[in-house]
PDB file of C-alpha atoms in Angstrom:
ATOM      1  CA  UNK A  30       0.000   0.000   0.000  1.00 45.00           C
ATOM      2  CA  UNK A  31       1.297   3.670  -0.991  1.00 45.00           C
ATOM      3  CA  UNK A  32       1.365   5.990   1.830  1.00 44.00           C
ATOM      4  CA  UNK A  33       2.201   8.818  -1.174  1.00 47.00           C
ATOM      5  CA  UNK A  34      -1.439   7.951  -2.368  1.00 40.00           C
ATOM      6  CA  UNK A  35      -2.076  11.812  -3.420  1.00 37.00           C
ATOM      7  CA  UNK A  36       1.381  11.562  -6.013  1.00 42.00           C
ATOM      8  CA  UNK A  37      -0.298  10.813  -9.442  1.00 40.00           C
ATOM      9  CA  UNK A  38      -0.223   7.751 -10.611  1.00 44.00           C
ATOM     10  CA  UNK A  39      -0.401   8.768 -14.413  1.00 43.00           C
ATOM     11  CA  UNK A  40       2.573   7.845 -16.824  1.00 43.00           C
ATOM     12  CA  UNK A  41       4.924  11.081 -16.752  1.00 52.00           C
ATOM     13  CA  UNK A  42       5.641  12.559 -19.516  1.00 56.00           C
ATOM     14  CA  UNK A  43       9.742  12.612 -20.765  1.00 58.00           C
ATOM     15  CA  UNK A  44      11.426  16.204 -19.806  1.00 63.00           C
ATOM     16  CA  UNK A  45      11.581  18.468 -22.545  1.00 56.00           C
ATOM     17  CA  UNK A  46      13.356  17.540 -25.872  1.00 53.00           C
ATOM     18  CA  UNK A  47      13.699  19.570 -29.796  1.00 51.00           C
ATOM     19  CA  UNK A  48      13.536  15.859 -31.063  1.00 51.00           C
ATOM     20  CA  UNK A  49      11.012  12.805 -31.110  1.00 61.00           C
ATOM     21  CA  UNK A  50      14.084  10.245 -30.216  1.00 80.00           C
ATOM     22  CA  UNK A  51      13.685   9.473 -26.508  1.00 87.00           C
ATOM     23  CA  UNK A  52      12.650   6.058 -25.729  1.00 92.00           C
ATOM     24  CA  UNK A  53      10.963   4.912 -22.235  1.00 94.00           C
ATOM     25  CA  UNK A  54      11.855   2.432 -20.082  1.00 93.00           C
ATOM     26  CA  UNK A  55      10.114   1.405 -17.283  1.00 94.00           C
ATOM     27  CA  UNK A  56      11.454  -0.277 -13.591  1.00 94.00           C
ATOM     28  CA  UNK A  57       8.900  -1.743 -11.580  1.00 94.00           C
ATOM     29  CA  UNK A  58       9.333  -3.203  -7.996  1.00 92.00           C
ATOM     30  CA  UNK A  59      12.524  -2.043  -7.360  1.00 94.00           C
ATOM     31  CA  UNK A  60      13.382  -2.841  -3.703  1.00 95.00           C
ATOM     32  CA  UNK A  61      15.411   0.020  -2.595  1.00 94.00           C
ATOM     33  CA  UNK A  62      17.592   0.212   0.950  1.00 94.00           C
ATOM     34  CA  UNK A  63      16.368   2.803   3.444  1.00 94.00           C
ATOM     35  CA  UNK A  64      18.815   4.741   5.896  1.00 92.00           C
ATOM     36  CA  UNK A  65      18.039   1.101   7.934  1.00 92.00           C
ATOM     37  CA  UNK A  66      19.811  -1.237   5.421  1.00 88.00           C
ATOM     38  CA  UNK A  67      16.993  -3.940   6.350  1.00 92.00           C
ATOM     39  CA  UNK A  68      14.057  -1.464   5.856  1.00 94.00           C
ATOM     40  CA  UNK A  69      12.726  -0.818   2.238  1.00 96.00           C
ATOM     41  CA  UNK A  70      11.397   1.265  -0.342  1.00 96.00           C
ATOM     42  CA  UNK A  71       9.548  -0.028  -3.628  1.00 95.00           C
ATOM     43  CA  UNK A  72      10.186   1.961  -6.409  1.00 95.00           C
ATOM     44  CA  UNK A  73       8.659   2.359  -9.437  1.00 96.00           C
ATOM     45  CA  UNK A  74      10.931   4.094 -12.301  1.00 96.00           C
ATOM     46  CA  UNK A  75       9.833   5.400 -15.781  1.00 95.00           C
ATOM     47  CA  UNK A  76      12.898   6.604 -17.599  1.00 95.00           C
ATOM     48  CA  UNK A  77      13.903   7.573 -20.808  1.00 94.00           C
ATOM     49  CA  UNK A  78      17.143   7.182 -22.849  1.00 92.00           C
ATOM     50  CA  UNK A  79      18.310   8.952 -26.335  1.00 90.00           C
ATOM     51  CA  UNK A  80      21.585   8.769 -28.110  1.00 85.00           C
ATOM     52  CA  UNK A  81      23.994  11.432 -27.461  1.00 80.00           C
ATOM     53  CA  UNK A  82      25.638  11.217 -30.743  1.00 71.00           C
ATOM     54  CA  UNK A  83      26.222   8.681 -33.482  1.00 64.00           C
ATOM     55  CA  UNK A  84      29.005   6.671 -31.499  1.00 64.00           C
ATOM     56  CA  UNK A  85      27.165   3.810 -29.881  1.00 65.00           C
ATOM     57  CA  UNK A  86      27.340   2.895 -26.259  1.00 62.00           C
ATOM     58  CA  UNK A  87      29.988   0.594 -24.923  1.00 63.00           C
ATOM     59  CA  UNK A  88      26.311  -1.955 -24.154  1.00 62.00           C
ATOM     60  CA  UNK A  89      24.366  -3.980 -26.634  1.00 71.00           C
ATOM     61  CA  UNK A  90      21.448  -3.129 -24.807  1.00 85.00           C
ATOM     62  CA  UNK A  91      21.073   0.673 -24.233  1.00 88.00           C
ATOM     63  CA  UNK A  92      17.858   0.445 -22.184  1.00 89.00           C
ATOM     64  CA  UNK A  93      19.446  -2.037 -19.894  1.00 91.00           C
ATOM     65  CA  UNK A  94      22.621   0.214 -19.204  1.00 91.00           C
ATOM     66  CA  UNK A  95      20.359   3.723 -19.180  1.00 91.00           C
ATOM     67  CA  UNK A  96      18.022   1.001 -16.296  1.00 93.00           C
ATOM     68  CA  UNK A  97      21.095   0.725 -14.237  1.00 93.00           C
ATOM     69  CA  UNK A  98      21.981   3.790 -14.199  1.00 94.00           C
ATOM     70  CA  UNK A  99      18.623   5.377 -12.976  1.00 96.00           C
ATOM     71  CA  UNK A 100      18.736   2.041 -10.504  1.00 94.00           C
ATOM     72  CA  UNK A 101      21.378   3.501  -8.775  1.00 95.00           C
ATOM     73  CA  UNK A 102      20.932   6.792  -8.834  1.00 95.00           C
ATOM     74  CA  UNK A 103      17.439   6.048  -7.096  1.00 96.00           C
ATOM     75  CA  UNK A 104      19.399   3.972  -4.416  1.00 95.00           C
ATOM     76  CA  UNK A 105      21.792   6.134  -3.566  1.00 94.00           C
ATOM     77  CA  UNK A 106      19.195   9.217  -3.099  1.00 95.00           C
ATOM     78  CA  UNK A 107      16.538   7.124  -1.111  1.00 95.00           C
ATOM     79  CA  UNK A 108      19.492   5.715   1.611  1.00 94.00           C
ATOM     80  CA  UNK A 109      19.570   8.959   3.362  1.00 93.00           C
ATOM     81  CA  UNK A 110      15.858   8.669   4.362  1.00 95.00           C
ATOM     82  CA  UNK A 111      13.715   6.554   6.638  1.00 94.00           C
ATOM     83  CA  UNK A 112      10.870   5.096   5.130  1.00 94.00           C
ATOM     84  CA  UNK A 113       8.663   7.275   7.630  1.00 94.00           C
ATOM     85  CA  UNK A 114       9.921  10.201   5.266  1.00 93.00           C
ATOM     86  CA  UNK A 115       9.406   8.546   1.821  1.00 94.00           C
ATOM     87  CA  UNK A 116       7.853  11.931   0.649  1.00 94.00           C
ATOM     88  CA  UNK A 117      10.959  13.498   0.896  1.00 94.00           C
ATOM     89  CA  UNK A 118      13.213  10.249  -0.534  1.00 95.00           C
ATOM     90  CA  UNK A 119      10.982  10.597  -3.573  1.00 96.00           C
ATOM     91  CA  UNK A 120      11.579  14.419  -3.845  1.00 95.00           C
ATOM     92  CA  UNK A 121      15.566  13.865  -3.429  1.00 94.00           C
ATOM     93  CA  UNK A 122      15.301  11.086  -6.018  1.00 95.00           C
ATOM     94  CA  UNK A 123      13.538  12.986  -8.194  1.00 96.00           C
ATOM     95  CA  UNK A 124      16.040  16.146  -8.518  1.00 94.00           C
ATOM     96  CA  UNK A 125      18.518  13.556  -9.228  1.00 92.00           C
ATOM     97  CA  UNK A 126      16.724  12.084 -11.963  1.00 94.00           C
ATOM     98  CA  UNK A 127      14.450  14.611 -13.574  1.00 92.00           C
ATOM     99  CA  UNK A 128      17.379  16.596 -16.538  1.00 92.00           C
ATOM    100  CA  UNK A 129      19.038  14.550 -19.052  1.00 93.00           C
ATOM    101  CA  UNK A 130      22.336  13.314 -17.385  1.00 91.00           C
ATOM    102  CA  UNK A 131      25.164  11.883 -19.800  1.00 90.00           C
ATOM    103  CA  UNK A 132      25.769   8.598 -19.263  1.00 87.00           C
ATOM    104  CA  UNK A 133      28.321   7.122 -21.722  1.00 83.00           C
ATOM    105  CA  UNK A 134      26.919   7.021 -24.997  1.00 83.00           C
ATOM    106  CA  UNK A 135      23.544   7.933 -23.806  1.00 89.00           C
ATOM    107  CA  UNK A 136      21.668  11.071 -22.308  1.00 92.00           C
ATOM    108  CA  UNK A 137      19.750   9.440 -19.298  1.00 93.00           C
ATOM    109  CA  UNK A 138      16.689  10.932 -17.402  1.00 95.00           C
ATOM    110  CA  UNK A 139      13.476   9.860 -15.458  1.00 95.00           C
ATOM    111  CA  UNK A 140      10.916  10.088 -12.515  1.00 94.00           C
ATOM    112  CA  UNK A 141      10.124   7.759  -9.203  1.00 96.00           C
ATOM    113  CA  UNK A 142       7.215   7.031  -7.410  1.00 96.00           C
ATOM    114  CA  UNK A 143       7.749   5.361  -4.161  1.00 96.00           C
ATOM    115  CA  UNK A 144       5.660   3.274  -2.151  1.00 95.00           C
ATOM    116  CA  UNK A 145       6.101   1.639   1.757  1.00 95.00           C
ATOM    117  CA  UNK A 146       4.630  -1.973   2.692  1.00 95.00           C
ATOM    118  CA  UNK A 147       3.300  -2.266   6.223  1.00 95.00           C
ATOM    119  CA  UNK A 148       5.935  -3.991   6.845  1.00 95.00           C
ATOM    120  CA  UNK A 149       8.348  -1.657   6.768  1.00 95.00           C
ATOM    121  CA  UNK A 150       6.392   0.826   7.809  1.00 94.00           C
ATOM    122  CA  UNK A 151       5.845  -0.854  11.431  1.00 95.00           C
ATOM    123  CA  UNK A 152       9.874  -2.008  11.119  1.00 95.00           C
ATOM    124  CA  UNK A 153      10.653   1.785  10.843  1.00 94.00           C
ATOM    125  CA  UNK A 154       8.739   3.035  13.367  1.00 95.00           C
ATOM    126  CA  UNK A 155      10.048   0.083  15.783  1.00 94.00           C
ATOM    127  CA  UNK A 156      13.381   0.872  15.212  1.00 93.00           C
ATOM    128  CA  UNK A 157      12.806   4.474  15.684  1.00 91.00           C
ATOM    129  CA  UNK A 158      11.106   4.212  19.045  1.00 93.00           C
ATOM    130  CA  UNK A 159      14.429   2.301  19.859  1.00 92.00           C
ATOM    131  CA  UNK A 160      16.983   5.004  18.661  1.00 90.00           C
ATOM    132  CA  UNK A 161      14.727   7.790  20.666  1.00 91.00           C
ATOM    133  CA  UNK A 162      14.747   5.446  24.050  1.00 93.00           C
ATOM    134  CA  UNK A 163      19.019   4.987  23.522  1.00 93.00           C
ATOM    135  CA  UNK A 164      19.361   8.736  22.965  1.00 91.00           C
ATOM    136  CA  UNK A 165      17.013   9.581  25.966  1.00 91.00           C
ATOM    137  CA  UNK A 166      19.315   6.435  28.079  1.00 93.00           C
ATOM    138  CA  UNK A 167      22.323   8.541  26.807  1.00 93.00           C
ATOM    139  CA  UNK A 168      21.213  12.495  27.843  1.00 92.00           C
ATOM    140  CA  UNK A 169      20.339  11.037  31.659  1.00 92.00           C
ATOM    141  CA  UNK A 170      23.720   9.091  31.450  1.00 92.00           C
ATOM    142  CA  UNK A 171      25.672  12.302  30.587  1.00 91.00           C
ATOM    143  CA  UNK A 172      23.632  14.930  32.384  1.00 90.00           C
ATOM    144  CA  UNK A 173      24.822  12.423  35.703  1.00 90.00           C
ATOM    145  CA  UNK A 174      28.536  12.413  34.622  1.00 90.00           C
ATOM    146  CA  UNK A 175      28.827  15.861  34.035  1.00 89.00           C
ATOM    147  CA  UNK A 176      27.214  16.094  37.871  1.00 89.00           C
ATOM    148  CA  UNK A 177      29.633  14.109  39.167  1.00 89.00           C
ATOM    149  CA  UNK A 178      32.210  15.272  37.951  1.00 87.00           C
ATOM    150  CA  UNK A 179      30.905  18.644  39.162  1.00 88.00           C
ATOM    151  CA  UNK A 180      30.983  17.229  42.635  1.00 86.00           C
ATOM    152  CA  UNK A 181      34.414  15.202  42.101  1.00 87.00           C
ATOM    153  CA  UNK A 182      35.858  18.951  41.194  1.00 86.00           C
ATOM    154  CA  UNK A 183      34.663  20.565  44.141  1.00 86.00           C
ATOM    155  CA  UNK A 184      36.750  20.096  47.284  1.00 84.00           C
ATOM    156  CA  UNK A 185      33.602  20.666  49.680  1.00 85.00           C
ATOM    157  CA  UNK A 186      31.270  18.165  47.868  1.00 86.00           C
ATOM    158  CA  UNK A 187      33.452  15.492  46.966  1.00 84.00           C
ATOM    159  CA  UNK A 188      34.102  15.392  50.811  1.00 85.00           C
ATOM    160  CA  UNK A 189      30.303  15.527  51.550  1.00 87.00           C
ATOM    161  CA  UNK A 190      29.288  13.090  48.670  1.00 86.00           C
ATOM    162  CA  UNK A 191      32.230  10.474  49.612  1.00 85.00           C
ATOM    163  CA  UNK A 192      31.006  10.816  53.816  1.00 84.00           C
ATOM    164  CA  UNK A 193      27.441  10.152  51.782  1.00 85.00           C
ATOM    165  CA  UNK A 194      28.299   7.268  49.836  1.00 84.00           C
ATOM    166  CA  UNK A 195      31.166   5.704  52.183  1.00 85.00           C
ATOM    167  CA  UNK A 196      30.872   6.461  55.830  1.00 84.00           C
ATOM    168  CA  UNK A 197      33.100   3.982  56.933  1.00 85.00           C
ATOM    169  CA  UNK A 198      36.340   4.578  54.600  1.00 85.00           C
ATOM    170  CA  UNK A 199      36.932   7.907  55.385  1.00 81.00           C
ATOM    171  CA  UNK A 200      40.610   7.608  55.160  1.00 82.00           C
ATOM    172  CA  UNK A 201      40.656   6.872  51.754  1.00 83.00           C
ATOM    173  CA  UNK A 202      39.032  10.065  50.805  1.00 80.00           C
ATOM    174  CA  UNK A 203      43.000  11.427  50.620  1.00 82.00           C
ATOM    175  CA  UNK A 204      43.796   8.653  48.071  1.00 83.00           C
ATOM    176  CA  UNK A 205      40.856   9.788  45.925  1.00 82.00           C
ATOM    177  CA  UNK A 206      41.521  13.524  46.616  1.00 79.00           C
ATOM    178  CA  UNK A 207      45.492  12.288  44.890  1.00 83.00           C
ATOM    179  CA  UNK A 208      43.450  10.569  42.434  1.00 82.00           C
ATOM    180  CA  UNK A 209      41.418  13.617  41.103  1.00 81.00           C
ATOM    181  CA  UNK A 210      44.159  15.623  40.846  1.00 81.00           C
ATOM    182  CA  UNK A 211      44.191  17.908  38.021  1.00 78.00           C
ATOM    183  CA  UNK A 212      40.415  16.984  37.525  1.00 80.00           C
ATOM    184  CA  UNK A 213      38.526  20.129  35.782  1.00 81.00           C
ATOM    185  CA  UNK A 214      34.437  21.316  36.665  1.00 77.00           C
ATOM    186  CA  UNK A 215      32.041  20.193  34.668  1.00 71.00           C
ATOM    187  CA  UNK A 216      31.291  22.581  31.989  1.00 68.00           C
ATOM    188  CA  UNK A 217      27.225  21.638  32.213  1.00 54.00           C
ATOM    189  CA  UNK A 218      25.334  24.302  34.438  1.00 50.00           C
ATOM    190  CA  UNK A 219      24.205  23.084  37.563  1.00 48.00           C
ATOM    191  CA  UNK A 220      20.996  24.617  36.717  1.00 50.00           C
ATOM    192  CA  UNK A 221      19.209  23.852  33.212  1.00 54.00           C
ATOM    193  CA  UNK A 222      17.616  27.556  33.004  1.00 64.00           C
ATOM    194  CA  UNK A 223      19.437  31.238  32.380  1.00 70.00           C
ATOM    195  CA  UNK A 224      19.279  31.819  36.100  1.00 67.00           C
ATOM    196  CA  UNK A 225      21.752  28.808  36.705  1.00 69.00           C
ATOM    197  CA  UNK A 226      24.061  30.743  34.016  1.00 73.00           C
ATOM    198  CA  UNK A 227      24.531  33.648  35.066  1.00 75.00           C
ATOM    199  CA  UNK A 228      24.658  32.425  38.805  1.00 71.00           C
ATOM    200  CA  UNK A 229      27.672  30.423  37.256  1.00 73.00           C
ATOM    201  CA  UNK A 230      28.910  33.109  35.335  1.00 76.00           C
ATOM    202  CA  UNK A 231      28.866  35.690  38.279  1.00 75.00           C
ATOM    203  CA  UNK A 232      30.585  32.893  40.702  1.00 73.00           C
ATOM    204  CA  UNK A 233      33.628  32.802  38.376  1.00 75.00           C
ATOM    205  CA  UNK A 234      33.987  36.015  38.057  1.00 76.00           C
ATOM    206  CA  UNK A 235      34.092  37.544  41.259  1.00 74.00           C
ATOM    207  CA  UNK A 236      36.730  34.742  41.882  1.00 73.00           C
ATOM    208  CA  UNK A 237      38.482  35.914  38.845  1.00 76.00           C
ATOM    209  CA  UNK A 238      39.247  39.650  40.698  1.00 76.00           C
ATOM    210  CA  UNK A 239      41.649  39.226  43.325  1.00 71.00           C
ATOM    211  CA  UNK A 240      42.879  42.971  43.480  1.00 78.00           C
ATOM    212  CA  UNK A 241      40.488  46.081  44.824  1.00 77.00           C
ATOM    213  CA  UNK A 242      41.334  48.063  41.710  1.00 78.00           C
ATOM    214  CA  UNK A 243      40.010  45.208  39.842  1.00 79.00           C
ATOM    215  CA  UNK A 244      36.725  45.103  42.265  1.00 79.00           C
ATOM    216  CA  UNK A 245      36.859  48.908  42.167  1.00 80.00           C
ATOM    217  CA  UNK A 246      36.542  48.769  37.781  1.00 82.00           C
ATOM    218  CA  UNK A 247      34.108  46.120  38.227  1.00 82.00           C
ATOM    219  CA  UNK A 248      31.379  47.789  40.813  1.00 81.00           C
ATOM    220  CA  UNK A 249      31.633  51.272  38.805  1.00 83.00           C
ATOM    221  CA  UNK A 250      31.128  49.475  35.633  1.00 84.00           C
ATOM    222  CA  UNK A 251      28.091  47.463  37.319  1.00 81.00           C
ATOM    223  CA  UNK A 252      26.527  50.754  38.508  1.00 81.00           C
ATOM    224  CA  UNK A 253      26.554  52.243  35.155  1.00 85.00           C
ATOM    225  CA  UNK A 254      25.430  49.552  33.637  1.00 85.00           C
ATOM    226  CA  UNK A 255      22.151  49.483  36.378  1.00 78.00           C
ATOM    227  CA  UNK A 256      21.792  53.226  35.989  1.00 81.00           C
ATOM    228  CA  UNK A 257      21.078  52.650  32.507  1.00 81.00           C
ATOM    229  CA  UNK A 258      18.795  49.897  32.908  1.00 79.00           C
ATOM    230  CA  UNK A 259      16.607  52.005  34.794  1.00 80.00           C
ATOM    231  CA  UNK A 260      17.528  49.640  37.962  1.00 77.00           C
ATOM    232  CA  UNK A 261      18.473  52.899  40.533  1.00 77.00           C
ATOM    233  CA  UNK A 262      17.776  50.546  43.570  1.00 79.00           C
ATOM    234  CA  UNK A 263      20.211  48.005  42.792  1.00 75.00           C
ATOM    235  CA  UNK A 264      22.529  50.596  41.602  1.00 73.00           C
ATOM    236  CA  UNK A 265      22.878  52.473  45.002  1.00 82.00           C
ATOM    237  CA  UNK A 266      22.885  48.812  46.171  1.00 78.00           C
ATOM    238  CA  UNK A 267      26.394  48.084  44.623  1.00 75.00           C
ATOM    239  CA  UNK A 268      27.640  51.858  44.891  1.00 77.00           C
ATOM    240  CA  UNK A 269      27.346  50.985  48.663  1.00 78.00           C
ATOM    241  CA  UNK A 270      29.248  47.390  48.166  1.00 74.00           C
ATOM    242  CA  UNK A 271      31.962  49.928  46.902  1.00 68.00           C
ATOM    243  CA  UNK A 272      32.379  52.777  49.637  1.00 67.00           C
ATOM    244  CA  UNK A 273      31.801  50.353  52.841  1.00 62.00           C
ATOM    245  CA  UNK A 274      34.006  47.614  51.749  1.00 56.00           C
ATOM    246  CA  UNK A 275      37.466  47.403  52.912  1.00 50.00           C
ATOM    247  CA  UNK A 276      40.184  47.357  50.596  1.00 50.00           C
ATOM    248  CA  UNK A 277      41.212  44.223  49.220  1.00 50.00           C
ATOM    249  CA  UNK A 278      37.746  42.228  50.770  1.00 48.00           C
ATOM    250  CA  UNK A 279      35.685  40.922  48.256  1.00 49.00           C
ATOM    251  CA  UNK A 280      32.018  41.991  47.942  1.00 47.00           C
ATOM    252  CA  UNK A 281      29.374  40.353  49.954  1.00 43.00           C
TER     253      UNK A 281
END
């Protein structure tokens, strides 16, 4: 059964040519490979070959080499879709096909319509549901990597989470603390919003200013920046961070 029931089904006509000499071919039940080598398309192919010139192909049988020819061509387009997307395989196999193409002695060209049995239909959709569950199995595996190492990074909770998962082998927590050494943060946010970003972001850099004309740049810049936002309450807020501060402390 054709799920591309609304294509026409009518005999296409050859593309456009000055002379009378292109003759049809026709490729019926052409089992063509989907991206899943064991899932299929059926094709059906009309084509058309002419002579490009008076020299005669290197083939006794012109149809049967201008047949191959539009046999693979139709392969090769329809392996880079599923069979769930055969609208789009036909599409891609049709701007391959449609112009005259020069093969050998011969000027090649043609149409497809493809249809999908049931059975590949439910084999697709199978095999899909698989690939989503392994990519879902692989996000939750990665997001709880990137925690730990998060956690394995961190002085404070790797001592916390170790006491958590091993309360009686406390002394090894220096041989683990030897064996992270080196170890870098995780570069996933701790939270999956903006917030958890630019809590990050502001983190690092207030570590990253260990000098008060550093903090000093930093807080004017900030206040300006506030001012213009039309934020005057959290403005005077960090123009007071920088005139009761002591020299040198970091901001609260």
């Amino acid at each position: 059964m054709s799920i591309l029931s609304w294509r026409s089904r009518a005999i296409p006509q050859a593309p456009h040519t000055d002379d009378s000499t292109a003759h049809p071919l026709a490729l019926n039940g052409e089992r063509m490979a989907s991206h899943i080598t064991s899932v299929f398309f059926t094709a059906r192919i009309h084509g058309w070959w002419r002579r490009a010139g008076i020299t005669s192909p290197p083939h006794q049988d012109p149809a049967a080499l201008a047949g191959d020819y539009l046999r693979r061509q139709t392969a090769q387009a329809v392996r880079q879709y599923s069979v769930l997307d055969a609208a789009a395989a036909q599409d891609a196999a049709n701007a391959a096909l449609t112009q005259w193409r020069s093969v050998a002695a011969l000027e090649v060209a043609g149409n497809v319509h493809l249809e999908v049995t049931d059975i590949d239909r439910s084999l697709a959709k199978e095999h899909a549901l698989r690939q989503q569950a392994a990519d879902l199995d692989h996000e939750e595996e990665m997001y709880r990597l990137a925690q730990l190492q998060r956690i394995l990074a961190d002085a404070d909770l790797r001592r916390v989470w170790w006491i958590s998962r091993f309360p009686d082998r406390f002394n090894d927590l220096e041989g683990l603390k030897t064996a992270l050494e080196g170890l870098s943060p995780s570069n996933e946010p701790a939270d999956d919003d903006l917030r958890g970003d630019i809590r990050n972001f502001t983190d690092r850099l207030v570590r990253a200013m260990h000098t008060p004309e550093q903090r000093e740049v930093f807080l004017h810049a900030l206040v300006q920046t506030l001012n213009v936002f039309g934020r005057h309450e959290l403005a005077t807020d960090a123009d007071h961070w920088r005139a009761t501060h002591d020299p040198g402390s970091p901001p609260a």
